[in-house]
Coordinates of C-alpha atoms in Angstrom, one line a residue:
M64 CA 308.4 71.8 41.6
D65 CA 307.0 70.1 44.7
L66 CA 308.6 66.7 44.7
N67 CA 306.7 65.7 47.8
S68 CA 303.2 66.2 46.3
D69 CA 300.9 63.3 45.7
E70 CA 300.4 64.5 42.2
F71 CA 304.0 64.1 41.1
F72 CA 306.6 61.7 42.4
F73 CA 308.3 60.5 39.2
G74 CA 305.7 57.8 38.9
I75 CA 307.0 56.1 42.0
N76 CA 304.3 54.1 43.8
K77 CA 304.4 55.9 47.1
S78 CA 301.9 53.5 48.7
L79 CA 304.7 50.9 48.8
Y80 CA 306.7 53.0 51.2
F81 CA 304.3 53.7 54.0
K82 CA 301.2 52.3 55.7
T83 CA 298.0 54.4 56.2
E84 CA 296.3 54.5 59.6
E85 CA 293.6 52.3 58.2
Q86 CA 296.2 49.7 57.1
K87 CA 297.9 49.8 60.6
N88 CA 294.5 49.2 62.3
E89 CA 293.8 46.3 59.9
I90 CA 297.1 44.7 60.9
K91 CA 296.2 45.1 64.6
K92 CA 293.0 43.1 64.0
M93 CA 294.8 40.4 62.0
D94 CA 295.5 37.0 63.4
P95 CA 299.2 37.3 64.3
E96 CA 299.7 33.8 62.9
Y97 CA 299.1 35.2 59.4
I98 CA 301.6 38.1 59.5
T99 CA 304.1 37.6 56.8
R100 CA 307.6 36.8 58.0
T101 CA 310.7 36.6 55.8
G102 CA 312.9 34.6 58.2
T103 CA 315.9 36.3 56.7
D104 CA 317.7 39.7 56.9
F105 CA 315.5 40.7 54.0
V106 CA 313.2 43.5 55.2
L107 CA 310.0 44.0 53.2
L108 CA 308.6 47.4 52.4
P109 CA 305.6 48.5 54.4
N110 CA 303.3 47.5 51.5
S111 CA 303.3 45.2 48.4
P112 CA 301.8 46.2 45.0
E113 CA 298.1 45.8 44.4
F114 CA 296.9 45.0 40.9
I115 CA 293.5 45.3 39.2
N116 CA 291.6 42.2 38.2
H117 CA 291.5 42.2 34.4
N118 CA 290.8 39.5 31.9
E119 CA 293.6 40.0 29.5
P120 CA 293.3 39.2 25.8
F121 CA 295.0 36.2 24.3
E122 CA 298.4 37.5 23.3
P123 CA 300.4 35.9 20.5
M124 CA 304.0 34.9 21.0
Y125 CA 306.6 37.0 19.2
I126 CA 308.5 35.9 16.1
P127 CA 312.2 35.9 16.8
K128 CA 314.4 37.6 14.1
Q129 CA 316.8 35.1 12.6
T130 CA 319.7 37.5 13.4
I131 CA 318.7 38.2 17.0
L132 CA 321.4 36.0 18.5
E133 CA 324.1 37.5 16.3
E134 CA 322.9 41.0 17.2
S135 CA 322.8 40.2 20.9
L136 CA 326.3 38.8 20.9
R137 CA 327.5 41.9 19.0
R138 CA 326.1 44.2 21.7
E139 CA 327.8 41.9 24.3
I140 CA 331.1 42.2 22.6
E141 CA 330.8 46.0 22.2
R142 CA 330.1 46.3 26.0
I143 CA 333.3 44.3 26.7
C144 CA 335.5 46.2 24.2
F145 CA 334.2 49.7 25.2
A146 CA 333.8 49.0 28.9
D147 CA 335.5 52.2 29.9
T148 CA 332.8 54.2 28.1
L149 CA 329.9 52.7 30.1
L150 CA 328.3 54.5 33.0
N151 CA 328.3 51.4 35.3
K152 CA 326.2 53.3 37.9
V153 CA 324.5 51.2 40.5
V154 CA 321.0 52.6 40.8
F155 CA 319.4 49.9 42.9
D156 CA 320.5 47.3 45.4
C157 CA 317.9 45.5 47.5
A158 CA 320.4 44.7 50.3
D159 CA 323.1 47.4 50.4
P160 CA 322.4 50.9 51.8
S161 CA 321.9 53.6 49.3
P162 CA 324.6 56.3 48.8
F163 CA 322.0 58.6 47.3
N164 CA 319.8 59.1 50.3
K165 CA 321.8 58.1 53.4
D166 CA 321.3 61.6 54.9
S167 CA 317.7 61.9 53.8
D168 CA 314.7 61.7 56.2
P169 CA 311.8 59.6 54.8
S170 CA 309.3 61.7 56.6
V171 CA 310.2 64.7 54.4
Y172 CA 308.6 62.8 51.6
G173 CA 305.8 61.5 53.7
L174 CA 307.3 58.0 53.7
E175 CA 308.5 55.4 56.2
V176 CA 311.2 54.1 53.8
L177 CA 312.9 55.7 50.9
P178 CA 313.5 54.3 47.4
Y179 CA 317.1 53.5 46.7
Y180 CA 317.3 56.4 44.2
I181 CA 315.1 59.5 43.9
P182 CA 315.6 61.9 41.0
Q183 CA 316.0 65.5 42.0
T184 CA 314.7 67.1 38.8
K185 CA 312.4 66.1 36.0
E186 CA 315.3 66.2 33.6
D187 CA 316.9 63.2 35.4
S188 CA 315.7 60.2 33.4
T189 CA 317.3 57.6 35.6
L190 CA 314.9 54.7 36.2
V191 CA 313.9 54.1 39.9
F192 CA 313.9 50.3 40.5
E193 CA 312.3 48.5 43.4
S194 CA 311.9 44.8 44.5
R195 CA 311.8 44.9 48.3
F196 CA 308.2 43.8 48.3
E197 CA 306.8 40.3 48.8
S198 CA 308.0 37.8 46.2
G199 CA 310.1 40.5 44.6
N200 CA 313.4 39.4 43.0
L201 CA 316.0 41.9 41.8
R202 CA 319.2 42.2 43.6
R203 CA 320.9 45.0 41.7
A204 CA 320.3 47.4 38.8
I205 CA 323.3 48.9 37.0
Q206 CA 322.8 51.7 34.5
I207 CA 325.3 51.2 31.7
C208 CA 323.9 53.7 29.2
D209 CA 321.3 56.4 29.3
Y210 CA 318.5 53.9 28.6
E211 CA 320.2 50.5 29.1
Y212 CA 320.5 48.6 32.4
N213 CA 322.2 45.4 33.5
L214 CA 320.1 43.6 36.1
I215 CA 321.2 41.0 38.6
L216 CA 318.8 38.6 40.3
K217 CA 319.0 37.3 43.8
P218 CA 319.8 33.6 43.9
D219 CA 317.6 31.4 46.2
Y220 CA 318.5 32.1 49.9
Y221 CA 321.5 30.0 51.1
T222 CA 322.3 28.9 47.6
T223 CA 324.2 30.3 44.7
M224 CA 321.8 29.0 42.1
N225 CA 318.3 29.1 40.8
T226 CA 318.1 32.6 39.3
Q227 CA 315.1 32.3 37.0
W228 CA 312.2 34.1 38.7
F229 CA 312.1 37.9 38.5
Y230 CA 309.6 40.4 39.7
F231 CA 310.4 44.1 40.2
S232 CA 309.2 47.6 39.4
L233 CA 310.7 50.6 37.7
S234 CA 309.5 54.2 37.7
N235 CA 310.4 57.6 36.1
T236 CA 309.8 56.3 32.6
R237 CA 309.8 58.3 29.4
K238 CA 307.2 57.7 26.7
D239 CA 308.3 56.1 23.4
V240 CA 311.9 55.8 24.4
E241 CA 313.5 52.4 23.8
Y242 CA 314.9 50.9 26.9
R243 CA 317.0 47.8 27.0
F244 CA 317.2 45.4 30.0
N245 CA 319.8 42.7 30.3
I246 CA 319.3 40.1 33.1
I247 CA 322.9 38.8 33.2
N248 CA 323.0 36.0 35.8
M249 CA 320.5 33.5 34.6
M250 CA 321.3 29.8 35.1
K251 CA 319.5 27.5 32.7
P252 CA 321.1 26.7 29.3
D253 CA 318.0 27.5 27.4
S254 CA 314.7 29.3 27.8
L255 CA 311.2 29.6 26.4
Y256 CA 312.2 33.3 25.7
N257 CA 313.9 31.9 22.6
S258 CA 310.7 30.2 21.5
G259 CA 308.3 33.2 21.4
M260 CA 307.7 34.0 25.1
K261 CA 307.6 37.6 26.2
P262 CA 308.0 39.0 29.8
L263 CA 304.8 40.1 31.7
M264 CA 304.3 43.8 32.5
Y265 CA 301.9 46.0 34.3
S266 CA 301.5 49.7 34.0
D267 CA 300.0 51.7 36.9
L268 CA 298.9 54.5 34.5
G269 CA 297.6 51.9 32.0
A270 CA 295.5 50.3 34.8
K271 CA 294.3 53.7 36.0
H272 CA 293.3 55.2 32.6
K273 CA 292.5 52.2 30.5
K274 CA 291.7 49.4 33.1
I275 CA 294.5 47.3 31.6
G276 CA 296.0 44.7 33.9
W277 CA 299.0 42.4 33.2
F278 CA 300.1 42.2 29.5
R279 CA 303.0 40.8 27.5
D280 CA 305.5 43.2 26.0
G281 CA 309.1 43.5 24.8
H282 CA 310.9 43.0 21.5
E283 CA 314.4 42.0 20.4
I284 CA 314.2 39.2 23.1
C285 CA 317.1 36.8 23.3
Y286 CA 318.4 34.3 25.8
Y287 CA 322.1 33.4 25.4
Q288 CA 325.3 32.4 27.2
N289 CA 327.4 35.3 28.2
N290 CA 331.1 35.6 29.1
M291 CA 330.6 35.6 32.9
K292 CA 332.1 32.5 34.5
R293 CA 330.4 30.8 37.4
K294 CA 332.5 29.8 40.5
N295 CA 331.7 26.1 40.2
G296 CA 332.1 25.9 36.5
G297 CA 330.3 27.0 33.3
F298 CA 329.0 30.4 32.4
Y299 CA 326.0 32.5 33.2
Y300 CA 323.2 33.3 30.7
T301 CA 321.6 36.6 29.7
L302 CA 318.0 37.4 29.0
T303 CA 317.9 40.6 27.0
F304 CA 314.8 42.5 25.8
A305 CA 313.9 46.0 24.6
V306 CA 310.7 47.8 25.4
K307 CA 309.0 51.2 24.8
F308 CA 306.6 52.5 27.5
Q309 CA 303.4 54.3 26.7
Y310 CA 303.5 57.0 29.5
D311 CA 305.9 59.5 31.0
F312 CA 306.5 59.1 34.7
D313 CA 304.8 55.7 34.9
C314 CA 305.4 52.8 37.4
I315 CA 305.9 49.5 35.5
Y316 CA 306.1 46.0 37.0
I317 CA 307.9 43.3 35.2
A318 CA 307.7 39.6 36.0
H319 CA 308.5 36.1 34.7
C320 CA 304.9 35.0 35.4
Y321 CA 301.8 36.4 37.2
P322 CA 302.8 37.1 40.8
Y323 CA 300.9 35.2 43.5
T324 CA 302.0 36.0 47.0
Y325 CA 301.5 34.4 50.4
T326 CA 299.4 37.5 51.4
H327 CA 297.2 37.0 48.4
L328 CA 296.6 33.4 49.5
C329 CA 295.8 34.4 53.1
R330 CA 293.3 36.9 51.9
Y331 CA 291.7 34.4 49.5
L332 CA 291.4 31.8 52.2
K333 CA 289.8 34.3 54.6
Q334 CA 287.3 35.3 51.9
L335 CA 286.5 31.6 51.3
E336 CA 285.8 31.1 55.0
C337 CA 283.6 34.1 55.2
D338 CA 281.6 33.3 52.0
P339 CA 278.1 32.2 53.2
S340 CA 277.6 29.9 50.2
K341 CA 281.0 28.2 50.6
K342 CA 282.0 28.1 54.3
N343 CA 280.0 25.0 55.0
R344 CA 281.8 23.1 52.1
V345 CA 285.3 23.8 53.3
K346 CA 287.3 23.6 56.5
R347 CA 290.6 25.5 57.0
K348 CA 293.1 23.9 59.3
Q349 CA 296.7 24.6 60.3
L350 CA 299.2 22.1 58.9
C351 CA 302.4 23.5 60.5
Q352 CA 304.7 26.5 60.8
T353 CA 307.5 27.1 58.3
I354 CA 311.1 27.7 59.1
A355 CA 310.4 31.5 59.1
G356 CA 307.4 31.0 61.3
N357 CA 304.7 31.5 58.6
T358 CA 301.6 29.5 59.0
C359 CA 300.9 26.7 56.4
D360 CA 297.3 25.8 56.1
F361 CA 295.4 23.0 54.4
L362 CA 291.8 22.8 53.3
I363 CA 289.3 19.9 53.6
I364 CA 286.5 20.1 51.0
G365 CA 283.4 17.9 50.8
D366 CA 279.8 17.8 52.0
F367 CA 280.9 16.3 55.3
N368 CA 278.1 13.7 55.3
N369 CA 278.9 10.0 55.8
G370 CA 282.6 10.7 55.0
K371 CA 284.1 7.3 55.8
E372 CA 283.2 5.6 52.5
K373 CA 284.2 8.5 50.4
K374 CA 287.4 8.3 48.3
G375 CA 290.3 10.6 49.2
I376 CA 292.1 13.0 46.9
V377 CA 295.1 15.1 47.9
I378 CA 296.3 18.1 45.8
T379 CA 299.3 20.3 46.6
S380 CA 301.0 23.2 44.8
R381 CA 303.7 25.8 44.9
V382 CA 306.6 23.6 46.2
H383 CA 308.7 25.7 43.8
P384 CA 308.0 29.4 44.6
G385 CA 308.7 30.8 41.1
E386 CA 306.0 28.6 39.5
T387 CA 303.3 31.0 40.3
M388 CA 300.8 29.7 37.8
A389 CA 300.4 26.7 40.1
S390 CA 298.7 28.9 42.7
Y391 CA 296.3 30.3 40.2
V392 CA 295.3 26.9 39.0
M393 CA 294.9 25.8 42.6
E394 CA 292.7 28.8 43.5
Y395 CA 290.5 28.0 40.5
M396 CA 290.3 24.4 41.5
I397 CA 289.2 25.4 45.0
D398 CA 286.6 27.8 43.5
F399 CA 285.2 25.0 41.3
L400 CA 285.1 22.4 44.1
T401 CA 283.3 24.8 46.5
G402 CA 281.0 26.2 43.8
N403 CA 277.3 25.7 43.1
T404 CA 277.5 23.7 39.9
H405 CA 276.1 20.2 39.6
E406 CA 279.6 18.8 38.9
A407 CA 281.0 20.4 42.1
R408 CA 278.1 18.9 44.1
I409 CA 278.9 15.4 42.7
L410 CA 282.6 15.8 43.6
R411 CA 281.7 16.9 47.2
E412 CA 279.3 14.0 47.6
N413 CA 281.7 11.4 46.5
F414 CA 285.2 12.6 47.6
I415 CA 287.0 14.2 50.4
F416 CA 289.6 16.7 49.1
K417 CA 292.6 17.6 51.2
I418 CA 294.4 20.6 49.6
V419 CA 297.7 22.2 50.6
P420 CA 297.7 25.4 48.5
M421 CA 301.3 26.6 49.2
L422 CA 304.1 24.2 50.3
N423 CA 307.0 26.6 50.1
I424 CA 305.7 29.8 51.8
D425 CA 309.1 31.1 52.9
G426 CA 310.4 30.8 49.3
V427 CA 307.4 32.6 48.0
V428 CA 307.8 35.5 50.5
N429 CA 311.5 35.9 49.8
G430 CA 311.3 35.8 46.0
N431 CA 313.0 32.4 45.6
Y432 CA 312.6 30.4 42.4
R433 CA 313.0 26.8 43.7
C434 CA 314.3 26.3 47.2
N435 CA 313.2 26.9 50.8
L436 CA 315.1 28.6 53.6
A437 CA 317.2 25.5 54.2
G438 CA 318.5 26.0 50.7
V439 CA 317.1 22.7 49.4
D440 CA 314.6 21.8 46.7
L441 CA 311.6 20.6 48.8
N442 CA 310.5 18.4 45.9
R443 CA 313.5 16.1 46.5
Q444 CA 312.8 15.5 50.2
W445 CA 309.7 13.3 50.2
I446 CA 311.4 10.0 51.0
D447 CA 312.5 11.1 54.5
P448 CA 311.6 14.7 55.1
N449 CA 313.1 16.4 58.1
K450 CA 310.6 17.9 60.5
K451 CA 312.7 21.0 61.2
Q452 CA 314.3 21.7 57.8
H453 CA 311.3 20.6 55.6
P454 CA 308.3 21.1 57.9
T455 CA 305.7 21.5 55.2
I456 CA 306.8 18.3 53.4
Y457 CA 307.0 16.4 56.6
H458 CA 303.5 17.3 57.7
T459 CA 302.0 17.0 54.2
K460 CA 303.4 13.5 54.0
Q461 CA 301.8 12.7 57.4
L462 CA 298.5 14.1 56.0
V463 CA 298.7 11.9 53.0
K464 CA 299.5 8.8 55.1
K465 CA 296.6 9.6 57.5
T466 CA 294.2 10.1 54.5
K467 CA 295.4 6.7 53.1
E468 CA 294.6 5.0 56.5
E469 CA 291.1 6.6 56.7
R470 CA 289.9 5.9 53.2
D471 CA 290.7 4.8 49.7
L472 CA 293.2 7.4 48.5
V473 CA 292.7 7.4 44.7
L474 CA 294.6 10.4 43.5
F475 CA 297.5 12.6 44.5
C476 CA 298.6 15.5 42.3
D477 CA 301.3 18.2 42.8
I478 CA 300.9 21.3 40.6
H479 CA 304.0 22.8 38.9
G480 CA 305.2 25.1 36.2
H481 CA 307.6 24.1 33.4
S482 CA 310.3 26.4 32.1
R483 CA 311.5 24.5 29.1
K484 CA 308.4 23.0 27.4
K485 CA 305.1 24.2 26.0
N486 CA 301.6 22.9 26.7
I487 CA 300.0 21.3 29.8
F488 CA 301.0 17.7 30.6
M489 CA 301.6 15.3 33.4
Y490 CA 304.3 13.1 34.8
G491 CA 303.2 9.9 36.4
C492 CA 304.7 6.5 37.4
Q493 CA 304.7 3.4 35.3
G494 CA 304.2 0.3 37.4
K495 CA 304.1 -3.4 36.4
D496 CA 300.4 -3.3 35.5
P497 CA 300.1 -4.4 31.8
N498 CA 296.9 -2.4 31.5
R499 CA 298.8 0.8 32.1
K500 CA 296.1 2.3 34.4
E501 CA 298.3 5.2 35.2
L502 CA 297.6 6.5 31.7
V503 CA 293.9 6.8 32.1
F504 CA 293.6 10.0 34.1
P505 CA 296.0 12.0 32.0
M506 CA 294.1 10.9 28.8
L507 CA 290.9 12.0 30.4
N508 CA 292.5 15.4 31.0
R509 CA 293.6 15.5 27.4
N510 CA 289.9 14.9 26.3
N511 CA 288.6 17.7 28.6
C512 CA 291.3 20.4 28.2
S513 CA 292.1 22.1 24.9
V514 CA 295.8 22.7 25.9
F515 CA 296.6 19.4 27.5
S516 CA 299.2 17.4 25.5
F517 CA 299.4 13.7 26.2
K518 CA 302.4 13.3 23.9
D519 CA 304.4 15.5 26.4
C520 CA 303.4 13.3 29.3
C521 CA 306.0 10.9 30.7
F522 CA 305.8 8.0 33.2
L523 CA 309.4 6.9 33.6
L524 CA 311.1 6.7 37.0
Q525 CA 314.5 8.4 37.0
K526 CA 316.8 7.9 39.9
D527 CA 317.5 11.6 40.5
R528 CA 313.7 12.2 40.9
E529 CA 313.1 9.5 43.5
G530 CA 312.7 12.2 46.2
S531 CA 309.9 13.9 44.3
A532 CA 306.3 13.7 45.6
R533 CA 304.9 11.6 42.8
I534 CA 307.6 8.9 42.9
A535 CA 308.2 8.8 46.7
L536 CA 304.4 8.6 47.5
W537 CA 303.7 6.2 44.6
R538 CA 306.4 3.8 45.9
E539 CA 305.6 4.1 49.6
L540 CA 301.8 4.2 49.4
S541 CA 301.0 2.4 46.1
I542 CA 298.9 5.3 44.7
I543 CA 298.4 4.4 41.1
N544 CA 297.3 7.9 40.2
C545 CA 300.2 9.8 41.6
F546 CA 301.1 12.8 39.3
T547 CA 302.8 16.0 38.7
L548 CA 300.7 18.4 36.7
E549 CA 303.0 20.6 34.6
M550 CA 302.1 23.9 33.0
S551 CA 304.3 25.8 30.6
F552 CA 305.4 29.3 31.5
C553 CA 304.8 30.2 27.8
G554 CA 301.9 28.7 26.0
A555 CA 300.7 25.9 23.6
D556 CA 302.2 24.7 20.4
F557 CA 299.0 23.0 19.1
G558 CA 295.2 23.5 18.9
K559 CA 293.2 26.6 19.0
Y560 CA 295.6 28.4 21.4
E561 CA 298.7 27.5 19.3
Y562 CA 301.4 30.2 19.7
F563 CA 299.4 32.2 22.2
H564 CA 300.6 32.9 25.7
F565 CA 298.8 31.2 28.6
N566 CA 296.7 33.6 30.6
L567 CA 294.4 33.4 33.6
D568 CA 291.5 32.1 31.4
I569 CA 293.6 29.2 30.4
Y570 CA 294.6 28.5 34.0
K571 CA 290.9 28.4 34.9
E572 CA 290.2 26.0 32.1
I573 CA 293.0 23.7 33.3
A574 CA 291.5 23.7 36.8
Q575 CA 288.0 23.0 35.7
S576 CA 289.1 20.3 33.3
F577 CA 291.1 18.6 36.0
C578 CA 288.0 18.5 38.2
L579 CA 285.8 17.2 35.4
S580 CA 288.3 14.5 34.7
I581 CA 288.0 13.2 38.3
I582 CA 284.3 12.7 37.6
D583 CA 285.0 10.9 34.3
C584 CA 287.5 8.7 36.0
Y585 CA 285.3 7.5 38.9
E586 CA 281.8 7.7 37.6
P587 CA 280.0 4.3 38.2
E588 CA 279.5 3.3 34.5
Q589 CA 283.1 4.0 33.6
I590 CA 282.1 5.0 30.0
K591 CA 284.9 7.3 29.3
V592 CA 287.4 5.2 31.2
K593 CA 286.5 2.2 29.0
Q594 CA 287.0 4.4 25.9
V595 CA 290.5 5.5 26.9
M596 CA 291.4 1.9 28.0
E597 CA 290.5 0.7 24.5
E598 CA 292.7 3.5 23.0
I599 CA 295.6 2.4 25.4
E600 CA 295.2 -1.2 24.2
Q601 CA 295.3 -0.1 20.5
N602 CA 298.3 2.1 21.1
S603 CA 300.1 -0.7 22.9
L604 CA 299.6 -3.0 19.9
K605 CA 301.0 -0.4 17.5
N606 CA 304.0 0.3 19.8
Q607 CA 304.9 -3.4 19.7
Q608 CA 305.5 -3.1 16.0
K609 CA 307.8 -0.1 16.4
D610 CA 311.5 0.1 17.3
D611 CA 311.7 -0.1 21.1
K612 CA 314.9 1.9 21.0
N613 CA 313.3 4.8 19.3
N614 CA 310.3 4.8 21.6
S615 CA 312.3 4.9 24.8
G616 CA 314.6 7.6 23.4
D617 CA 311.6 9.8 22.6
E618 CA 310.0 9.5 26.0
G619 CA 313.3 9.8 27.8
S620 CA 314.0 13.0 25.9
D621 CA 310.7 14.5 27.0
Y622 CA 311.3 13.5 30.6
S623 CA 314.8 14.9 30.7
N624 CA 313.2 18.4 30.5
D625 CA 311.4 17.9 33.8
D626 CA 314.2 19.3 35.9
P627 CA 317.1 20.0 33.5
K628 CA 320.6 19.8 34.9
D629 CA 322.4 23.1 34.9
Q630 CA 325.3 22.0 32.6
A631 CA 326.9 24.7 30.6
M632 CA 327.8 24.0 27.0
P633 CA 330.9 25.2 25.3
Q634 CA 330.3 28.6 23.8
Q635 CA 330.7 27.6 20.2
I636 CA 328.3 24.6 20.5
Q637 CA 325.8 26.5 22.5
L638 CA 325.7 29.4 19.9
Q639 CA 325.3 27.0 17.0
Q640 CA 322.4 25.2 18.8
N641 CA 320.8 28.6 19.7
D642 CA 321.1 29.7 16.1
Q643 CA 319.6 26.6 14.7
Q644 CA 316.8 26.7 17.3
L645 CA 316.0 30.3 16.6
G646 CA 315.9 29.6 12.8
S647 CA 313.6 26.7 13.2
Q648 CA 311.4 28.5 15.7
T649 CA 311.1 31.4 13.3
K650 CA 309.8 29.2 10.6
K651 CA 307.2 27.6 13.0
L652 CA 306.1 30.9 14.5
K653 CA 305.2 32.3 11.1
K654 CA 302.0 30.4 11.5
I655 CA 300.8 32.7 14.3
P656 CA 297.3 33.9 13.6
L657 CA 296.6 37.6 13.5
L658 CA 293.6 37.4 15.8
P659 CA 293.1 35.6 19.1
P660 CA 290.8 32.5 19.1
K661 CA 287.2 33.3 19.6
K662 CA 285.5 32.1 22.8
K663 CA 282.5 29.9 22.6
K664 CA 279.3 31.2 24.0
G665 CA 279.1 30.6 27.7
Q666 CA 282.8 30.3 28.2

């Protein structure tokens, strides 16, 4: 058997481990400002994965078994009681040198870098893991049984926290064998994986033979507190799931959400600049350099005619690297704003858009979930950002201030993902205006977007969020429409997409609906604004008749999920709550339709 042949290499994606001459020449021609830098001791593989563009079907959430928590805990106890029978074989580590190939020459395999583990025979069914590509996050894989692996994620650099985002590959699969994966160092006390969410997966052979892109898969999914204590108190949590693969010797990618890398963004912006129909509608400018030396750009979109009287709008995204859906929505917004539709032309004629597509580039490159390379949450630094430690926030704030000085800045929005709630919703800022004008734009979004939930919106100002973009800029610059747009990692719990996972089609609808809501909000006759203002007034009268205590409690409860504190619950209480939740979710999820919603013509 020729292990070095292109035809057979255990399903391992060899293109990750070497650059072709064509790729090397392409790099030489690249602007050196846009070469990806990690800024850490983390060395990326020569290449990152490439995925086919595929409009995936609407995939239903799974129905958790009522006994899934009990079964998961039983397996956990068995692993503890019979620890001496486990293999406990480290088969991947993204940082430590491999003991399996320390004397091997990569050129023997036609590679520049070797995988951590390479099987030597077809009978060796050990999975080959990899995460040393851009945005990858898997620190270590430990084989504990023939087909079961414990996985450990990297915390955000220079922190010991924020293990939520995962993105890695595995190869050397066996068809129809049930594998189990346990990610054992999760941080948050609850997860949408207990509410029907499945991990995302991508099969190289599925893409090759059936043109299938990313899809949801997995069964016996459970998220629960395990017995591993954290140094600063509390316990870690485990995400466990089982899966059967469809091909022998396949390469599978598994992710928390659709990956969107800095390289992807740079390519997209270059294509935008070179598009003859769009290049006169958009200007690309450098905002600053990140800590690692990566270039952060911003875009100006408009028709660039008589710009002084036009209103200003600033949109940012990806301040939290693991919230990848924010980049997709941002890309679709840019596509819409630079497009050929009548609505896009109206927006360009009446507004100047300043857009920062990726605020935390270093975090994205290194596979962080929340922080930058200074080890801080950039969305808590907006009051007084440090030019050296938080350069993208510092310069974006200067950009917002300059825009405010130049013109009427009518809207600021920062795009995020939400790991605890379903639907799409907004967080805003409630001022002293009795007319509650800050409610208008979210309500217009509700009217335009089928998955926007106004009941999940919140406008309270909590002290521990004062450093966020929406509160800091609202207070300092008096921008009434200062929002965070939040999108669930999972899906919707109402409407025609109820109990279906969000996919790229949904992200596109969100982006287009947001843009259309801007037109509705500022069109001269204010027809739709007047309608929602009447609704606000009617709701205000109704609320006066209700118990104030109950109202504030409901809204505060919603808001507390914005950035949940990482407080561990006692094991018994946590298990009872999980059990109750799984039971209630099972009852709700029985309503899942068997077929996906039909698209309207023209959609």
